XYZ file of N, CA and C in Angstrom:
273
model
N -77.799 -129.458 -125.832
C -78.833 -128.633 -125.341
C -78.846 -127.348 -126.100
N -80.056 -127.081 -126.621
C -79.959 -125.720 -127.135
C -79.918 -124.461 -126.289
N -79.359 -123.596 -126.792
C -79.065 -122.252 -125.671
C -80.312 -121.507 -125.800
N -80.393 -120.696 -124.644
C -81.652 -119.803 -124.552
C -81.984 -118.934 -125.854
N -80.929 -118.436 -126.340
C -81.107 -117.659 -127.533
C -81.674 -118.300 -128.765
N -81.029 -119.651 -128.835
C -81.542 -120.465 -129.976
C -82.998 -120.894 -129.927
N -83.601 -120.996 -128.534
C -84.724 -121.256 -128.361
C -85.654 -120.095 -128.773
N -85.369 -118.975 -128.127
C -85.876 -117.575 -128.537
C -85.942 -117.356 -129.901
N -84.902 -117.564 -130.713
C -84.943 -117.416 -131.908
C -86.066 -118.400 -132.701
N -85.982 -119.543 -132.272
C -86.879 -120.515 -132.638
C -88.376 -120.145 -132.574
N -88.642 -119.710 -131.336
C -90.015 -119.184 -130.943
C -90.552 -118.001 -131.813
N -89.483 -117.325 -132.126
C -89.878 -115.852 -132.692
C -90.027 -116.362 -134.201
N -89.288 -117.217 -134.911
C -89.708 -117.848 -136.131
C -90.970 -118.459 -136.198
N -91.464 -119.169 -135.260
C -92.851 -119.894 -135.171
C -93.758 -118.709 -135.145
N -93.807 -117.550 -134.214
C -94.472 -116.590 -134.313
C -94.626 -115.991 -135.456
N -93.601 -115.896 -136.221
C -93.477 -115.131 -137.545
C -94.514 -116.153 -138.583
N -94.219 -117.269 -138.342
C -94.913 -118.385 -139.272
C -96.534 -118.324 -138.996
N -96.877 -118.242 -137.809
C -98.220 -118.220 -137.522
C -98.832 -116.947 -137.905
N -98.142 -115.803 -137.714
C -98.575 -114.421 -138.240
C -98.902 -114.723 -139.652
N -97.879 -115.100 -140.476
C -97.933 -115.365 -141.878
C -99.103 -116.258 -142.405
N -99.382 -117.012 -141.595
C -100.576 -118.061 -142.013
C -101.975 -117.364 -141.719
N -101.878 -116.457 -140.483
C -103.284 -115.807 -140.157
C -103.397 -114.745 -141.091
N -102.245 -114.195 -141.687
C -102.350 -113.094 -142.629
C -102.772 -113.601 -143.939
N -102.323 -114.729 -144.362
C -102.827 -115.433 -145.683
C -104.385 -115.811 -145.505
N -104.713 -116.406 -144.355
C -106.155 -116.635 -144.149
C -106.944 -115.367 -144.216
N -106.771 -114.566 -143.746
C -107.414 -112.975 -143.830
C -107.382 -112.730 -145.064
N -106.368 -112.424 -145.900
C -106.356 -112.113 -147.315
C -107.268 -113.139 -147.923
N -107.084 -114.258 -147.921
C -108.090 -115.370 -148.681
C -109.368 -115.149 -148.410
N -109.849 -114.827 -147.080
C -111.307 -114.589 -146.802
C -111.565 -113.183 -147.320
N -110.855 -112.211 -147.219
C -111.322 -110.877 -147.990
C -111.492 -111.243 -149.332
N -110.561 -111.847 -150.062
C -110.720 -112.139 -151.577
C -111.889 -112.843 -151.771
N -112.115 -113.760 -150.979
C -113.520 -114.739 -151.127
C -114.796 -113.707 -151.047
N -114.648 -112.849 -149.911
C -115.965 -111.925 -149.678
C -115.996 -110.875 -150.940
N -114.842 -110.579 -151.559
C -114.855 -109.435 -152.351
C -115.303 -110.117 -153.703
N -114.989 -111.541 -154.064
C -115.641 -112.287 -155.033
C -117.011 -112.444 -155.167
N -117.530 -112.539 -153.881
C -119.079 -112.598 -153.757
C -119.754 -111.523 -153.955
N -119.351 -110.431 -153.564
C -119.787 -108.958 -153.587
C -119.537 -108.799 -155.179
N -118.649 -108.947 -155.745
C -118.497 -108.703 -157.310
C -119.486 -109.499 -158.048
N -119.793 -110.710 -157.685
C -120.987 -111.559 -158.284
C -122.111 -111.133 -158.138
N -122.504 -110.465 -156.961
C -123.576 -110.076 -156.638
C -123.882 -108.678 -157.246
N -122.903 -107.815 -157.428
C -122.910 -106.401 -158.314
C -123.132 -106.821 -159.682
N -122.512 -107.846 -160.398
C -122.572 -108.238 -161.747
C -123.911 -108.573 -161.860
N -124.707 -109.505 -161.045
C -126.006 -109.913 -161.165
C -126.944 -108.744 -161.094
N -126.632 -107.888 -160.171
C -127.510 -106.533 -160.058
C -127.449 -105.794 -161.283
N -126.219 -105.462 -162.002
C -126.013 -104.811 -163.067
C -126.987 -105.566 -164.232
N -126.751 -106.863 -164.456
C -127.303 -107.591 -165.440
C -128.828 -107.361 -165.196
N -129.319 -107.226 -164.109
C -130.651 -107.190 -163.974
C -131.226 -105.775 -164.156
N -130.267 -104.846 -163.926
C -130.729 -103.338 -164.413
C -130.590 -103.131 -165.884
N -129.639 -103.690 -166.302
C -129.563 -103.792 -167.893
C -130.955 -104.202 -168.511
N -131.257 -105.342 -167.958
C -132.704 -106.204 -168.618
C -133.860 -105.144 -168.408
N -133.869 -104.384 -166.925
C -134.995 -103.472 -166.775
C -134.855 -102.241 -167.569
N -133.683 -101.821 -167.972
C -133.402 -100.512 -168.930
C -133.962 -100.932 -170.083
N -133.648 -102.269 -170.818
C -134.053 -102.722 -172.016
C -135.470 -102.650 -172.159
N -136.143 -103.319 -171.084
C -137.525 -103.573 -170.976
C -138.237 -102.039 -170.919
N -137.703 -101.065 -170.332
C -138.174 -99.690 -170.296
C -138.095 -99.065 -171.502
N -136.907 -99.422 -172.244
C -136.703 -98.637 -173.658
C -137.855 -99.139 -174.484
N -138.021 -100.466 -174.473
C -139.095 -101.188 -175.349
C -140.416 -100.450 -174.877
N -140.747 -100.391 -173.703
C -141.909 -99.861 -173.452
C -142.194 -98.388 -173.547
N -141.275 -97.540 -173.468
C -141.090 -96.252 -174.178
C -141.309 -96.221 -175.595
N -140.784 -97.055 -176.396
C -140.964 -96.973 -177.812
C -142.537 -97.338 -178.106
N -142.900 -98.328 -177.565
C -144.468 -98.796 -177.658
C -145.237 -97.648 -177.364
N -145.058 -97.009 -176.296
C -145.868 -95.767 -175.588
C -145.813 -94.798 -176.795
N -144.774 -94.486 -177.359
C -144.628 -93.308 -178.063
C -145.263 -93.814 -179.381
N -145.414 -94.816 -179.999
C -145.956 -95.398 -181.148
C -147.696 -95.331 -180.852
N -147.928 -95.748 -179.667
C -149.478 -95.403 -179.298
C -149.808 -94.043 -179.154
N -149.102 -93.295 -178.601
C -149.262 -91.850 -178.500
C -149.464 -91.301 -179.952
N -148.748 -91.587 -180.818
C -148.798 -91.091 -182.189
C -150.101 -91.491 -182.864
N -150.496 -92.955 -182.666
C -151.776 -93.423 -183.010
C -152.919 -92.354 -182.446
N -152.893 -92.322 -181.135
C -154.126 -91.531 -180.386
C -154.009 -90.175 -181.016
N -152.756 -89.583 -181.184
C -152.721 -88.166 -181.767
C -153.457 -88.190 -183.229
N -153.139 -89.076 -184.012
C -153.738 -89.196 -185.241
C -155.392 -89.369 -185.116
N -155.675 -90.390 -184.236
C -157.162 -90.484 -184.021
C -157.861 -89.111 -183.604
N -157.307 -88.331 -182.591
C -157.751 -87.150 -182.199
C -157.871 -86.139 -183.424
N -157.018 -86.216 -184.351
C -156.961 -85.513 -185.320
C -157.866 -85.749 -186.415
N -158.133 -87.060 -186.775
C -159.187 -87.509 -187.511
C -160.586 -87.136 -186.924
N -160.742 -87.202 -185.570
C -161.890 -86.892 -184.962
C -162.262 -85.516 -184.879
N -161.175 -84.534 -184.965
C -161.290 -83.222 -185.022
C -161.968 -82.922 -186.380
N -161.295 -83.497 -187.347
C -161.750 -83.304 -188.791
C -163.309 -83.396 -188.881
N -163.750 -84.799 -188.400
C -164.854 -85.389 -188.639
C -165.895 -84.084 -187.690
N -165.517 -83.634 -186.605
C -166.272 -82.685 -185.801
C -166.488 -81.430 -186.535
N -165.446 -80.819 -187.220
C -165.420 -79.724 -188.103
C -166.511 -79.970 -189.209
N -166.469 -80.995 -189.823
C -167.314 -81.268 -191.094
C -168.800 -81.289 -190.463
N -169.119 -81.677 -189.393
C -170.435 -82.033 -188.859
C -170.873 -80.530 -188.551
N -170.093 -79.797 -187.925
C -170.318 -78.416 -187.424
C -170.541 -77.549 -188.792
N -169.984 -77.649 -190.037
C -170.196 -76.893 -191.161
C -171.344 -77.453 -191.825
N -171.659 -78.884 -191.655
C -173.100 -79.335 -192.129
C -174.314 -78.655 -191.483
N -174.062 -78.517 -190.273
C -175.082 -78.014 -189.218
C -175.284 -76.391 -189.705
N -174.090 -76.009 -189.668
C -174.380 -74.460 -189.959
C -174.773 -73.949 -191.222
N -174.641 -75.148 -192.467
C -175.083 -74.891 -193.699
C -176.528 -75.376 -193.744
N -177.180 -76.193 -192.804
C -178.581 -76.383 -192.624
C -179.314 -75.342 -191.928
N -178.574 -74.574 -191.314
C -179.577 -73.390 -190.522
C -180.187 -72.567 -191.493
């Protein structure tokens, strides 16, 4: 028949094992949650990188278009000056 001290020690070992298992379960749960969060952030980062790339492309296109517009305005200004000179010569 086991003595009271042996039973007490066995109970403490069992409590320790239960605490260890619960700690491992908690750790695994936290790791799993961390993995899900990391995947979510990686997806968001990839999405932001894609949007940034699209924005840079749009900016380049707009810059080219503004350059064309500036050239068209310059051409129009030249034509208007020529018309004005002809009108003044006709007076």
